[in-house]
N, CA and C atoms as an extended XYZ file, in Angstrom:
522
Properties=species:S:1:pos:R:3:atomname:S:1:resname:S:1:resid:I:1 pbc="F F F"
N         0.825       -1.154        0.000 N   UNK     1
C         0.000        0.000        0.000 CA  UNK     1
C         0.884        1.238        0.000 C   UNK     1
N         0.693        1.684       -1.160 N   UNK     2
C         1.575        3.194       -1.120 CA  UNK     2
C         0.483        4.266       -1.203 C   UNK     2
N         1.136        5.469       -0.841 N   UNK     3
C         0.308        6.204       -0.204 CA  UNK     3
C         1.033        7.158       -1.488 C   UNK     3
N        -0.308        8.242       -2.045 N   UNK     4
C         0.733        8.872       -2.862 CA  UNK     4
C         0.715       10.246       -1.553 C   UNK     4
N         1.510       11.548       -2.474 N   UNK     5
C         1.761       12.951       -1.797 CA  UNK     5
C         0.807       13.466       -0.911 C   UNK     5
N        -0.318       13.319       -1.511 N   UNK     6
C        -1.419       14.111       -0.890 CA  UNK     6
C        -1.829       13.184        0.628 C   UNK     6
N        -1.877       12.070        0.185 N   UNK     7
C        -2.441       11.492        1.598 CA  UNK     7
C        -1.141       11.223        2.553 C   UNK     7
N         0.262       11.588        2.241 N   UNK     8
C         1.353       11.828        2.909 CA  UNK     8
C         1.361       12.580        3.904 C   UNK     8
N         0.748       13.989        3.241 N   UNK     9
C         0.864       15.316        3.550 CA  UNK     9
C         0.097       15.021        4.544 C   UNK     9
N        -1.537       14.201        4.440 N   UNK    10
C        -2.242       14.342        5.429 CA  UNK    10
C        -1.863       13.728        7.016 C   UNK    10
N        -1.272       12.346        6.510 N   UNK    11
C        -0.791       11.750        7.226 CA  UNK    11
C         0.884       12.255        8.229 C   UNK    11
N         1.114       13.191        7.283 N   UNK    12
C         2.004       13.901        7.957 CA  UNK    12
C         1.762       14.915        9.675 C   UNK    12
N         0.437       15.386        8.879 N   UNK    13
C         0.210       16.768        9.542 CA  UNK    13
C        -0.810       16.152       10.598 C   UNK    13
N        -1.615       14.719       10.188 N   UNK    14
C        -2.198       14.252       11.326 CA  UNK    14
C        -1.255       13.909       12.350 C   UNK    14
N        -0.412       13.159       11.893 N   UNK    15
C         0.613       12.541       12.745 CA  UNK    15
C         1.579       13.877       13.780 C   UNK    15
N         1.493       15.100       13.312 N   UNK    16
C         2.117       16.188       13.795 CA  UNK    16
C         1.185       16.995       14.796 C   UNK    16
N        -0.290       16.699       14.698 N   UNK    17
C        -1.430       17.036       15.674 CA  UNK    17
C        -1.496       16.065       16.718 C   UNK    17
N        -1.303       14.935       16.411 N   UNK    18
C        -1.336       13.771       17.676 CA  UNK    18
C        -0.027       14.286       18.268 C   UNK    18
N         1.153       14.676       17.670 N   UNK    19
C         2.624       14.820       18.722 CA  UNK    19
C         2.250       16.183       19.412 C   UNK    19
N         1.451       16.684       18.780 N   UNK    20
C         1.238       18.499       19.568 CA  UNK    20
C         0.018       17.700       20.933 C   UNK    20
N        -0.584       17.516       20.234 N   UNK    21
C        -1.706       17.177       21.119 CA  UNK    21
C        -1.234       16.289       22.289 C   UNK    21
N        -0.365       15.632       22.435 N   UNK    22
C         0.034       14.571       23.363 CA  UNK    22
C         1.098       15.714       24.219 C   UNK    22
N         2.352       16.446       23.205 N   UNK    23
C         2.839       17.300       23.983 CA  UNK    23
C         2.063       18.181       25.296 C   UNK    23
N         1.152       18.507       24.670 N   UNK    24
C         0.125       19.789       25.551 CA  UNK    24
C        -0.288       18.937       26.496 C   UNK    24
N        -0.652       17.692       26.110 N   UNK    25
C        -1.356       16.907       27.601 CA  UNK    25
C        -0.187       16.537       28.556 C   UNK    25
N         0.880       16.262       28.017 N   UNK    26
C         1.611       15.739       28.876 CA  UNK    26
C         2.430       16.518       29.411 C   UNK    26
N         2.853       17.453       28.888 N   UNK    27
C         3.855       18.685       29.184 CA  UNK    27
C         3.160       20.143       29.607 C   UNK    27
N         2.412       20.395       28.959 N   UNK    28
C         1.834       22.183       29.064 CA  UNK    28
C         0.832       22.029       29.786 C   UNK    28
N         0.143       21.447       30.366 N   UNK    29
C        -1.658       20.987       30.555 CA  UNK    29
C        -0.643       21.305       32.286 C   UNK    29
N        -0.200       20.406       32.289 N   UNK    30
C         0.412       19.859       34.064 CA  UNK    30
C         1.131       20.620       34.466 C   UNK    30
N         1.918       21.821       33.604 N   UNK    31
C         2.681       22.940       33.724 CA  UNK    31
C         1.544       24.187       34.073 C   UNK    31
N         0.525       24.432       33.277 N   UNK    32
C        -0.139       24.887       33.794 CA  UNK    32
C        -0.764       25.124       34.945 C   UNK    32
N        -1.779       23.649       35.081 N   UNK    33
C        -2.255       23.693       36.290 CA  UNK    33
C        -1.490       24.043       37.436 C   UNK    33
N        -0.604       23.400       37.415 N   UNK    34
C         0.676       23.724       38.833 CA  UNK    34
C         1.531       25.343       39.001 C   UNK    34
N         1.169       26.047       37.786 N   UNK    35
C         1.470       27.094       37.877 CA  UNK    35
C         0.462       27.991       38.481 C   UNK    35
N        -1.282       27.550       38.006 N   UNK    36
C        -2.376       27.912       38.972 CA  UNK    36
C        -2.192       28.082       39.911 C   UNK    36
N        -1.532       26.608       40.826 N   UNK    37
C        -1.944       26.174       42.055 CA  UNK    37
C        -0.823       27.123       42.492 C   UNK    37
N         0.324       27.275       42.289 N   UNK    38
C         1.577       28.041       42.735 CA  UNK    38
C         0.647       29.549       42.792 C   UNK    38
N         0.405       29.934       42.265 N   UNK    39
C        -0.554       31.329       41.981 CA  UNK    39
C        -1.666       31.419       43.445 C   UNK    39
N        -2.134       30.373       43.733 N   UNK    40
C        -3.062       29.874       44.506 CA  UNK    40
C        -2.889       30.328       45.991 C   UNK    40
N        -1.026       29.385       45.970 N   UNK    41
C        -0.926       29.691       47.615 CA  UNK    41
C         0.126       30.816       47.405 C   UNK    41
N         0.417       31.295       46.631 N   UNK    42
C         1.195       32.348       46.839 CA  UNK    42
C         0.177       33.607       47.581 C   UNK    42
N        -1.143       33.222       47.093 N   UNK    43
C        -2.429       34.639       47.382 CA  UNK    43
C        -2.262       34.502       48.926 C   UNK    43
N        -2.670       32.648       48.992 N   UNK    44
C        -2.829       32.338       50.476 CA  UNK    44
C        -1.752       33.171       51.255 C   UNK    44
N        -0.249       32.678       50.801 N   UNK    45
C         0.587       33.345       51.740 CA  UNK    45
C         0.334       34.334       52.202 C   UNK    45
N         0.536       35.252       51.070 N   UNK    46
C         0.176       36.670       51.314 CA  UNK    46
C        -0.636       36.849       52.421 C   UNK    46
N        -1.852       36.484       52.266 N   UNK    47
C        -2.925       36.834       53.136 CA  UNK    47
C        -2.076       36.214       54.548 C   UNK    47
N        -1.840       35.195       54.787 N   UNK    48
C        -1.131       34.614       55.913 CA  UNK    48
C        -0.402       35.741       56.951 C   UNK    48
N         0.731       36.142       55.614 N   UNK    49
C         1.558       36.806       56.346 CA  UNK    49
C         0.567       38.448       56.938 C   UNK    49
N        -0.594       38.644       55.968 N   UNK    50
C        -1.459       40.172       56.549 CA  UNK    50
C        -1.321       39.291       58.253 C   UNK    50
N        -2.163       38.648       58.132 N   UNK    51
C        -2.822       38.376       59.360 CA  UNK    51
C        -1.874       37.825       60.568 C   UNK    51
N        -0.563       37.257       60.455 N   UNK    52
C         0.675       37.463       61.156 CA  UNK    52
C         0.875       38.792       61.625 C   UNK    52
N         0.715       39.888       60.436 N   UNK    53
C         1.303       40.767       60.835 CA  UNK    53
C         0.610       41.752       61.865 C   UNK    53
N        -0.709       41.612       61.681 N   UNK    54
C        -1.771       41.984       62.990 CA  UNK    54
C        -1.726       41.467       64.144 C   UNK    54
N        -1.257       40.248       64.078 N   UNK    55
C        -1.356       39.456       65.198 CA  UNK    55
C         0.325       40.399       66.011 C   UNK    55
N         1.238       40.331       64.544 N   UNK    56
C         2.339       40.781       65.600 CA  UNK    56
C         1.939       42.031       66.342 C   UNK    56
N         1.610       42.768       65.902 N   UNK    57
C         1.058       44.152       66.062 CA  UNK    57
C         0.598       44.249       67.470 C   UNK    57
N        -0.692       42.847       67.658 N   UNK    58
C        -1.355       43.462       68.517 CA  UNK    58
C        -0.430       42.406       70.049 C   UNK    58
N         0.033       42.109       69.291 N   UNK    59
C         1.456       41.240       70.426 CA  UNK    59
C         2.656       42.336       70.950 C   UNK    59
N         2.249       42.739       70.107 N   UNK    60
C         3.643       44.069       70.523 CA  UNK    60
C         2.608       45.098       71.509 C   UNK    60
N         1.114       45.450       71.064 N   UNK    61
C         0.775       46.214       72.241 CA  UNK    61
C         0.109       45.875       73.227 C   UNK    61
N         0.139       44.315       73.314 N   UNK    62
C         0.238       43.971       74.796 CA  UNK    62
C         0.967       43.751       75.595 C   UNK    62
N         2.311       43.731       74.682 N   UNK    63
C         3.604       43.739       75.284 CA  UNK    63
C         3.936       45.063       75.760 C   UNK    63
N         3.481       46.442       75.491 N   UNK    64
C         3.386       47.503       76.247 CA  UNK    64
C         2.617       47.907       77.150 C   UNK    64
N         1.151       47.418       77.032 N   UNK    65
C         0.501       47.010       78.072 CA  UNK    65
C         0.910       46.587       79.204 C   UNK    65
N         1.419       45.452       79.488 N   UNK    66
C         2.140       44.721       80.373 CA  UNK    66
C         2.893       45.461       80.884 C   UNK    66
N         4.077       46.202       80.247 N   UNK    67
C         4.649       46.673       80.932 CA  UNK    67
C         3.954       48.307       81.491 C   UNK    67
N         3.461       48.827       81.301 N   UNK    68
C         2.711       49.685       81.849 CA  UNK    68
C         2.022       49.667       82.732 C   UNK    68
N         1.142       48.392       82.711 N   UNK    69
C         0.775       47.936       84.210 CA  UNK    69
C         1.696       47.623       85.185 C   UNK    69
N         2.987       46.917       84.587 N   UNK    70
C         3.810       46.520       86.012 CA  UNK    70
C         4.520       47.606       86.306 C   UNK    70
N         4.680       48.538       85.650 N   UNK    71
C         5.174       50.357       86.051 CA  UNK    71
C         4.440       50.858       87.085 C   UNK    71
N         3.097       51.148       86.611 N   UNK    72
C         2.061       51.678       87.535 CA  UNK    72
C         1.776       50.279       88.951 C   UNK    72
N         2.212       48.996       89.168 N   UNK    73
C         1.964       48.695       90.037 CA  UNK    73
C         3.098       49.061       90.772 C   UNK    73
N         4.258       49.148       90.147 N   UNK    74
C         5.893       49.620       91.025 CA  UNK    74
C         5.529       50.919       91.759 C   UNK    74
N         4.677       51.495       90.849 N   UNK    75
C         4.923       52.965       91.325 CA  UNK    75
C         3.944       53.234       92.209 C   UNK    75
N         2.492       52.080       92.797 N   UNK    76
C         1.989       52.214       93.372 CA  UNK    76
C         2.526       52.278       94.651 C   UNK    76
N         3.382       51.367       95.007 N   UNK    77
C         3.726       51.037       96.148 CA  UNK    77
C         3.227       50.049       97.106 C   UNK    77
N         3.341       49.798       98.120 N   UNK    78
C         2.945       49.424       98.449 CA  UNK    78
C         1.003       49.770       99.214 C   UNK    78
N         0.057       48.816       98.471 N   UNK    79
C        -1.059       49.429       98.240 CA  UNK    79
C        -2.143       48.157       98.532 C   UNK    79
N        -3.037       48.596       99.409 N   UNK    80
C        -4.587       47.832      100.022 CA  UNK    80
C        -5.655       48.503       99.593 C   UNK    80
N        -5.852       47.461       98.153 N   UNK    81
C        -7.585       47.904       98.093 CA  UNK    81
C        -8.867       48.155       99.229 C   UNK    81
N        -8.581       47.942       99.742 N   UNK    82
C        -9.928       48.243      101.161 CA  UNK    82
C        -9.256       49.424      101.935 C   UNK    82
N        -8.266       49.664      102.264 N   UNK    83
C        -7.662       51.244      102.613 CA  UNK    83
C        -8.071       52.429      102.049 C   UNK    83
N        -7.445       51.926      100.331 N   UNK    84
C        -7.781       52.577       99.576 CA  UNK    84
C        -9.531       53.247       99.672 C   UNK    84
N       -10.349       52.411       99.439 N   UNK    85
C       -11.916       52.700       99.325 CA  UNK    85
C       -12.514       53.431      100.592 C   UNK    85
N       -12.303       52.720      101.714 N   UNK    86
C       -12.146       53.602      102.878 CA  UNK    86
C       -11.806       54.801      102.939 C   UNK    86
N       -10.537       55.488      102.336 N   UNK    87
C        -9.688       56.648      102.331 CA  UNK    87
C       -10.895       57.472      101.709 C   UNK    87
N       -11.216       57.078      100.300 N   UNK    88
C       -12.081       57.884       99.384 CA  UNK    88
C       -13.151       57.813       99.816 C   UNK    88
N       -14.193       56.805      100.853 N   UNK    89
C       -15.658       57.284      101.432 CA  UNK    89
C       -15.103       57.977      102.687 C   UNK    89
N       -14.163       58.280      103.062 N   UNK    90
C       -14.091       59.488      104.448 CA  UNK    90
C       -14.226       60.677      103.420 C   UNK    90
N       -12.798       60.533      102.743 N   UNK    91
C       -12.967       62.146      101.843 CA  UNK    91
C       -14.162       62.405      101.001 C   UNK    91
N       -15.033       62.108      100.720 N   UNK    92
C       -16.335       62.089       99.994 CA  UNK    92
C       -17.119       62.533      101.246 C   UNK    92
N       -17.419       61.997      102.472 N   UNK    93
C       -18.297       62.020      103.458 CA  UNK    93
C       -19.349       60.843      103.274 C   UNK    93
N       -18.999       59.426      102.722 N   UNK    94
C       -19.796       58.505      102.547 CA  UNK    94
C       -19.318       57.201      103.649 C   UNK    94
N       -18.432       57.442      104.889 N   UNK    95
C       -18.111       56.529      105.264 CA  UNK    95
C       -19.400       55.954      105.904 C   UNK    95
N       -20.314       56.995      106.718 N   UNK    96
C       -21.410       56.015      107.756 CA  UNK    96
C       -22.135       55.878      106.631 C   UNK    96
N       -22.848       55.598      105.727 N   UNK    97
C       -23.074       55.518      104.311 CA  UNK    97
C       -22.792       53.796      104.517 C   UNK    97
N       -21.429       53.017      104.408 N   UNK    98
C       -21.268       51.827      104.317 CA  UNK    98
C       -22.239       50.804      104.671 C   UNK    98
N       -22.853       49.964      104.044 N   UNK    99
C       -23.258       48.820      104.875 CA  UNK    99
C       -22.575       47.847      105.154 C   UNK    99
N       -21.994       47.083      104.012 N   UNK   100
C       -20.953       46.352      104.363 CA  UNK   100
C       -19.636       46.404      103.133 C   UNK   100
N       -18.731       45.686      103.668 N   UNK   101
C       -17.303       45.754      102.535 CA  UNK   101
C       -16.902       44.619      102.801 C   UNK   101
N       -17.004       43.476      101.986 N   UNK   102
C       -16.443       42.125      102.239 CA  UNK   102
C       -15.167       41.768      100.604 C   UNK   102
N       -14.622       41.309      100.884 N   UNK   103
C       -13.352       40.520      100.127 CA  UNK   103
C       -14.256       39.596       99.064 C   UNK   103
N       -14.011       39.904       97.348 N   UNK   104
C       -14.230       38.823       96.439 CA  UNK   104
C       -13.092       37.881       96.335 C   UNK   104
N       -13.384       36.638       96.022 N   UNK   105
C       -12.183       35.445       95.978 CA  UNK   105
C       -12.123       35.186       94.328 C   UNK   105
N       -11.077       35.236       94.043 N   UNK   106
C       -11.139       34.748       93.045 CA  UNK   106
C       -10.229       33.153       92.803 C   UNK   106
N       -10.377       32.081       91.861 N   UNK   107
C        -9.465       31.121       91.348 CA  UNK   107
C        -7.671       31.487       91.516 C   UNK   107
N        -7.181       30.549       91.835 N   UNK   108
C        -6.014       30.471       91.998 CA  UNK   108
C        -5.057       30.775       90.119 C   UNK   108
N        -4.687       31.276       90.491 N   UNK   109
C        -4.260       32.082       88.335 CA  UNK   109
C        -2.708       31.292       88.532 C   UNK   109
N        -2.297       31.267       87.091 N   UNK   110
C        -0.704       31.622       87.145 CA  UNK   110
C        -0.301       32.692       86.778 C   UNK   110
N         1.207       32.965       87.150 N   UNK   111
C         1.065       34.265       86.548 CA  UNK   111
C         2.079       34.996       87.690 C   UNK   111
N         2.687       36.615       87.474 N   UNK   112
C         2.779       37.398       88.542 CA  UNK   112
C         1.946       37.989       89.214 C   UNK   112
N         1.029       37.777       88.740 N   UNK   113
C        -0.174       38.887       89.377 CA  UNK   113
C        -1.443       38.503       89.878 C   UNK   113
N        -1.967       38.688       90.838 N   UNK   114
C        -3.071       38.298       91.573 CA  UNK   114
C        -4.128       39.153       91.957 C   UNK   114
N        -5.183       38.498       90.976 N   UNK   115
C        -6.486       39.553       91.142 CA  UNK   115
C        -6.897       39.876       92.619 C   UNK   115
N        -7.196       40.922       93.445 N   UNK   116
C        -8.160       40.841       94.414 CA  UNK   116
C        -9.021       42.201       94.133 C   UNK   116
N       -10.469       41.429       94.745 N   UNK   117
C       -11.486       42.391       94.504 CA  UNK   117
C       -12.553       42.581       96.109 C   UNK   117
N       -12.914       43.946       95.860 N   UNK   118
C       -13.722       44.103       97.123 CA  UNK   118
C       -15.208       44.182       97.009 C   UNK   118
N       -16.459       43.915       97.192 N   UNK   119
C       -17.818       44.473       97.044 CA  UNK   119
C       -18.337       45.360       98.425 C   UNK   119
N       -18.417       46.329       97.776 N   UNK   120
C       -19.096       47.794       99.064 CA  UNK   120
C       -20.285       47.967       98.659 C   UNK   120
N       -21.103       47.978      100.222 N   UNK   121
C       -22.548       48.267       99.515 CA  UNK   121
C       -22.479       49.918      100.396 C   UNK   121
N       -23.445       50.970       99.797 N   UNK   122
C       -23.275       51.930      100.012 CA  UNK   122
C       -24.795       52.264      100.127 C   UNK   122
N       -25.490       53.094      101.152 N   UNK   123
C       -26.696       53.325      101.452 CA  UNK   123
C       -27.135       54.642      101.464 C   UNK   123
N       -28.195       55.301      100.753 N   UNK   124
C       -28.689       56.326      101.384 CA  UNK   124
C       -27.585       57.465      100.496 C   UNK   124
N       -26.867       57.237       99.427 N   UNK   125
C       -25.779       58.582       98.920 CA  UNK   125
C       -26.631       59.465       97.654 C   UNK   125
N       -25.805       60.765       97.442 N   UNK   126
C       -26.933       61.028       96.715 CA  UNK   126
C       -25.972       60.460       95.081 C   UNK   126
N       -26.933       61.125       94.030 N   UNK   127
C       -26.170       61.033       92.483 CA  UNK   127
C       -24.650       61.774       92.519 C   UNK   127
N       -24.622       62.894       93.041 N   UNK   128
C       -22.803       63.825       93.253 CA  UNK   128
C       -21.880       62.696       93.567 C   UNK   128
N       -22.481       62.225       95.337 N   UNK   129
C       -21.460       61.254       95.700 CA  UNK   129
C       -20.776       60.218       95.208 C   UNK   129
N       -21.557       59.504       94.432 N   UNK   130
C       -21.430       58.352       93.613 CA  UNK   130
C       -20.951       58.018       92.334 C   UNK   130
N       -20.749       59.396       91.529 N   UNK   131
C       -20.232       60.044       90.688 CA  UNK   131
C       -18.913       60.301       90.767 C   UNK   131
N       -18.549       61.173       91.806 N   UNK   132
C       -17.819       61.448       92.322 CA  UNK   132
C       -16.425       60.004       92.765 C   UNK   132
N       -17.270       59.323       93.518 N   UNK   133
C       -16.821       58.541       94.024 CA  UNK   133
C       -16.417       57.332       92.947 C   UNK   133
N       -17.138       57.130       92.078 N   UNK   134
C       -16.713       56.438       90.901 CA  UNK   134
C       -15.596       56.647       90.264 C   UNK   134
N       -15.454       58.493       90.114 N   UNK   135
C       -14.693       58.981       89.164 CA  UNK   135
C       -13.328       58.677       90.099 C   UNK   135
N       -13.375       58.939       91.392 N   UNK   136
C       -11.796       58.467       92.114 CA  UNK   136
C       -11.302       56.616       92.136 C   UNK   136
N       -11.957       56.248       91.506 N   UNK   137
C       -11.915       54.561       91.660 CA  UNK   137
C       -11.536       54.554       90.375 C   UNK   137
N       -11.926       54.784       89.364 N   UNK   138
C       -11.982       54.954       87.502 CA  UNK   138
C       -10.502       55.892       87.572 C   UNK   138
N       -10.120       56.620       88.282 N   UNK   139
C        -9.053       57.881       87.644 CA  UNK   139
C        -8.179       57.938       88.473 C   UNK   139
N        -7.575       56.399       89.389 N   UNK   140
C        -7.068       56.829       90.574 CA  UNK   140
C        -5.562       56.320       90.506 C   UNK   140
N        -5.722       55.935       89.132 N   UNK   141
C        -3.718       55.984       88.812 CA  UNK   141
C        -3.449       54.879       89.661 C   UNK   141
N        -4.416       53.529       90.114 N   UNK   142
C        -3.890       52.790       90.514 CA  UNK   142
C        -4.446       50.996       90.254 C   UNK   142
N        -4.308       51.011       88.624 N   UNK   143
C        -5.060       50.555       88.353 CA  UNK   143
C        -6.409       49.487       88.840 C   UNK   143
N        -7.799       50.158       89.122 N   UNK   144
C        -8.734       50.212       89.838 CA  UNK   144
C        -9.771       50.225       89.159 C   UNK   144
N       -10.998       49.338       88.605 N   UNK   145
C       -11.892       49.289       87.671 CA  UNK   145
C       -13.053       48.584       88.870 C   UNK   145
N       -14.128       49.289       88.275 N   UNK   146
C       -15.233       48.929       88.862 CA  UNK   146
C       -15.874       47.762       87.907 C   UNK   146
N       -16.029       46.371       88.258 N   UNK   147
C       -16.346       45.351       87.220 CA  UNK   147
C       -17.720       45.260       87.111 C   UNK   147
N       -18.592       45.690       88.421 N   UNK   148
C       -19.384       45.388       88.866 CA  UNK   148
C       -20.623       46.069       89.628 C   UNK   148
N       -21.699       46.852       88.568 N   UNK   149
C       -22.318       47.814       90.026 CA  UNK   149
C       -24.141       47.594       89.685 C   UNK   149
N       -24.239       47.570       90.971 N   UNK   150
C       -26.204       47.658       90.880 CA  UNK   150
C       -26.574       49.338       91.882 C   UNK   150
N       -26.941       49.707       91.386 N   UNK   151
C       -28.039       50.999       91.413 CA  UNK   151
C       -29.518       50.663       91.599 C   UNK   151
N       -30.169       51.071       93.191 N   UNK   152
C       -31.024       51.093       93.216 CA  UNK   152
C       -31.745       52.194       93.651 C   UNK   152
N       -33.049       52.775       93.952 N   UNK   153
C       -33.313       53.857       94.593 CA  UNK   153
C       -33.295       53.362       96.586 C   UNK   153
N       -33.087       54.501       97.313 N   UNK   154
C       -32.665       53.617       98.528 CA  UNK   154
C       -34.652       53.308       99.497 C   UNK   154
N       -35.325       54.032       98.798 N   UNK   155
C       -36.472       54.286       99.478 CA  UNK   155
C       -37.701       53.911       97.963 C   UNK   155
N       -39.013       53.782       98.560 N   UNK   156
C       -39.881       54.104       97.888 CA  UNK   156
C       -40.696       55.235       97.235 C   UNK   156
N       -40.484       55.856       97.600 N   UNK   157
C       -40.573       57.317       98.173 CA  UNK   157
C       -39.858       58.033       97.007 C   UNK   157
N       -40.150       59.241       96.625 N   UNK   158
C       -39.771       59.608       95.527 CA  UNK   158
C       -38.372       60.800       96.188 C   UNK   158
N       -37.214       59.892       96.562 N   UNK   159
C       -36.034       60.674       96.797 CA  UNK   159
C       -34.782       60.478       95.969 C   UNK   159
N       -34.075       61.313       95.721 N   UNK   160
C       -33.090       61.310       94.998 CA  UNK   160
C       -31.773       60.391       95.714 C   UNK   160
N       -32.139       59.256       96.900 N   UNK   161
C       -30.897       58.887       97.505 CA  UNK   161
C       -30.772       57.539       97.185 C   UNK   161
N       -29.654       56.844       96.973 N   UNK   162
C       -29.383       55.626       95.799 CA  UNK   162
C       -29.083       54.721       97.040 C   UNK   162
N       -29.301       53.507       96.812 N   UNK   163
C       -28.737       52.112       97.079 CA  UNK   163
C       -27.601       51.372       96.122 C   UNK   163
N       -26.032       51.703       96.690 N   UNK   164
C       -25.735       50.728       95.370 CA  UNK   164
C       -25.041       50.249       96.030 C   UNK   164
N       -24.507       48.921       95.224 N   UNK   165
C       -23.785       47.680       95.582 CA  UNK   165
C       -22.698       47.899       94.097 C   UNK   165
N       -21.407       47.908       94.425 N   UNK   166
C       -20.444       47.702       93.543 CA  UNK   166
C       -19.348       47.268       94.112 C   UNK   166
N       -18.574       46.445       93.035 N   UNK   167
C       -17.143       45.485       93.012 CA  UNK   167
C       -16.387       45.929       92.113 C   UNK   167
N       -15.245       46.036       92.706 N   UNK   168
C       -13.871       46.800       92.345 CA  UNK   168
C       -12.954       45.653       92.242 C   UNK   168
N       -12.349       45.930       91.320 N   UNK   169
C       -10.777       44.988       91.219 CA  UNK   169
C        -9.539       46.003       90.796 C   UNK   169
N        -9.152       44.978       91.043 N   UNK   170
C        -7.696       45.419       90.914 CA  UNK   170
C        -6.718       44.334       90.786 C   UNK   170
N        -4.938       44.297       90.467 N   UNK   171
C        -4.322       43.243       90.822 CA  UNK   171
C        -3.118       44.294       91.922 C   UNK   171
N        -2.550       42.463       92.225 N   UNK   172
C        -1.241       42.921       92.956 CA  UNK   172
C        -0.178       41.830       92.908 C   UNK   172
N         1.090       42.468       93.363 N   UNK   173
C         2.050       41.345       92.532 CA  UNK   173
C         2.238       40.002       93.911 C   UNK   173
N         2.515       39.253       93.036 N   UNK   174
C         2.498       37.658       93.790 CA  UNK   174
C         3.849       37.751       94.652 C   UNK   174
């Protein structure tokens, strides 16, 4: 069987579409895709490293945090939350005011630092006092946060004098 020119030619150029066609599957097709996928996690990285870099960020400002608190506890001195609260209902004029002031417990932590907290119930003060008295607990440069407060009226009676119950924390070093 001889083949003349023309069906040569065809047989040529078929035979030259099967070698392209096999090339592309076997070579360019798999080069591709993997160049996708390289494309793929390179995005991922990227994004990876954004969100590393927030994380470092916000690692670095708790790492100033930290030390800012253990500044302000150095510089407190030596310091008793229940002194403390005491000190500020004499200077207010809310000491006979007190009903009671008992010690919150908290879980045993690790750590340098050890939460303690107090709950004061306070009777009969007006809105100034309590305000007032908040604002020296909130602004007292020693780090001192009120976690915890109930507001009630102290009477039925339509008077302006409050019942409240609030808990204060604070830490101190171990």
């Amino acid at each position: 069987m001889k083949l003349d020119r023309k069906q040569m030619t065809y047989v040529f150029f078929g035979g030259l579409f099967l070698a392209a066609l096999l090339f592309y599957l076997i070579v360019i097709s798999p080069a591709l895709s993997k160049q996708e996928l390289l494309a793929k996690n390179i995005a991922k990285r990227k994004q990876d490293l954004v969100k590393i870099s927030e994380i470092k960020g916000k690692w670095q400002g708790f790492q100033r945090d930290r030390a800012d608190v253990q500044e302000a506890i150095k510089g407190r001195g030596s310091f008793t939350l229940l002194s403390y609260l005491e000190s500020v209902t004499r200077e207010i004029g809310m000491d006979q005011r007190i009903q009671y002031i008992k010690p919150v417990t908290f879980p045993e932590g690790e750590g340098k630092l050890r939460p303690e907290g107090i709950e004061i119930s306070l009777d009969g003060i007006n809105m100034d006092q309590l305000v007032n008295f908040l604002y020296r607990i909130e602004y007292s440069g020693k780090l001192l946060h009120v976690k915890r407060i109930k507001i009630l009226r102290a009477s039925k009676e339509k008077t302006s004098l409050l019942k409240v119950t609030l808990q204060v924390n604070t830490y101190n070093p171990v």
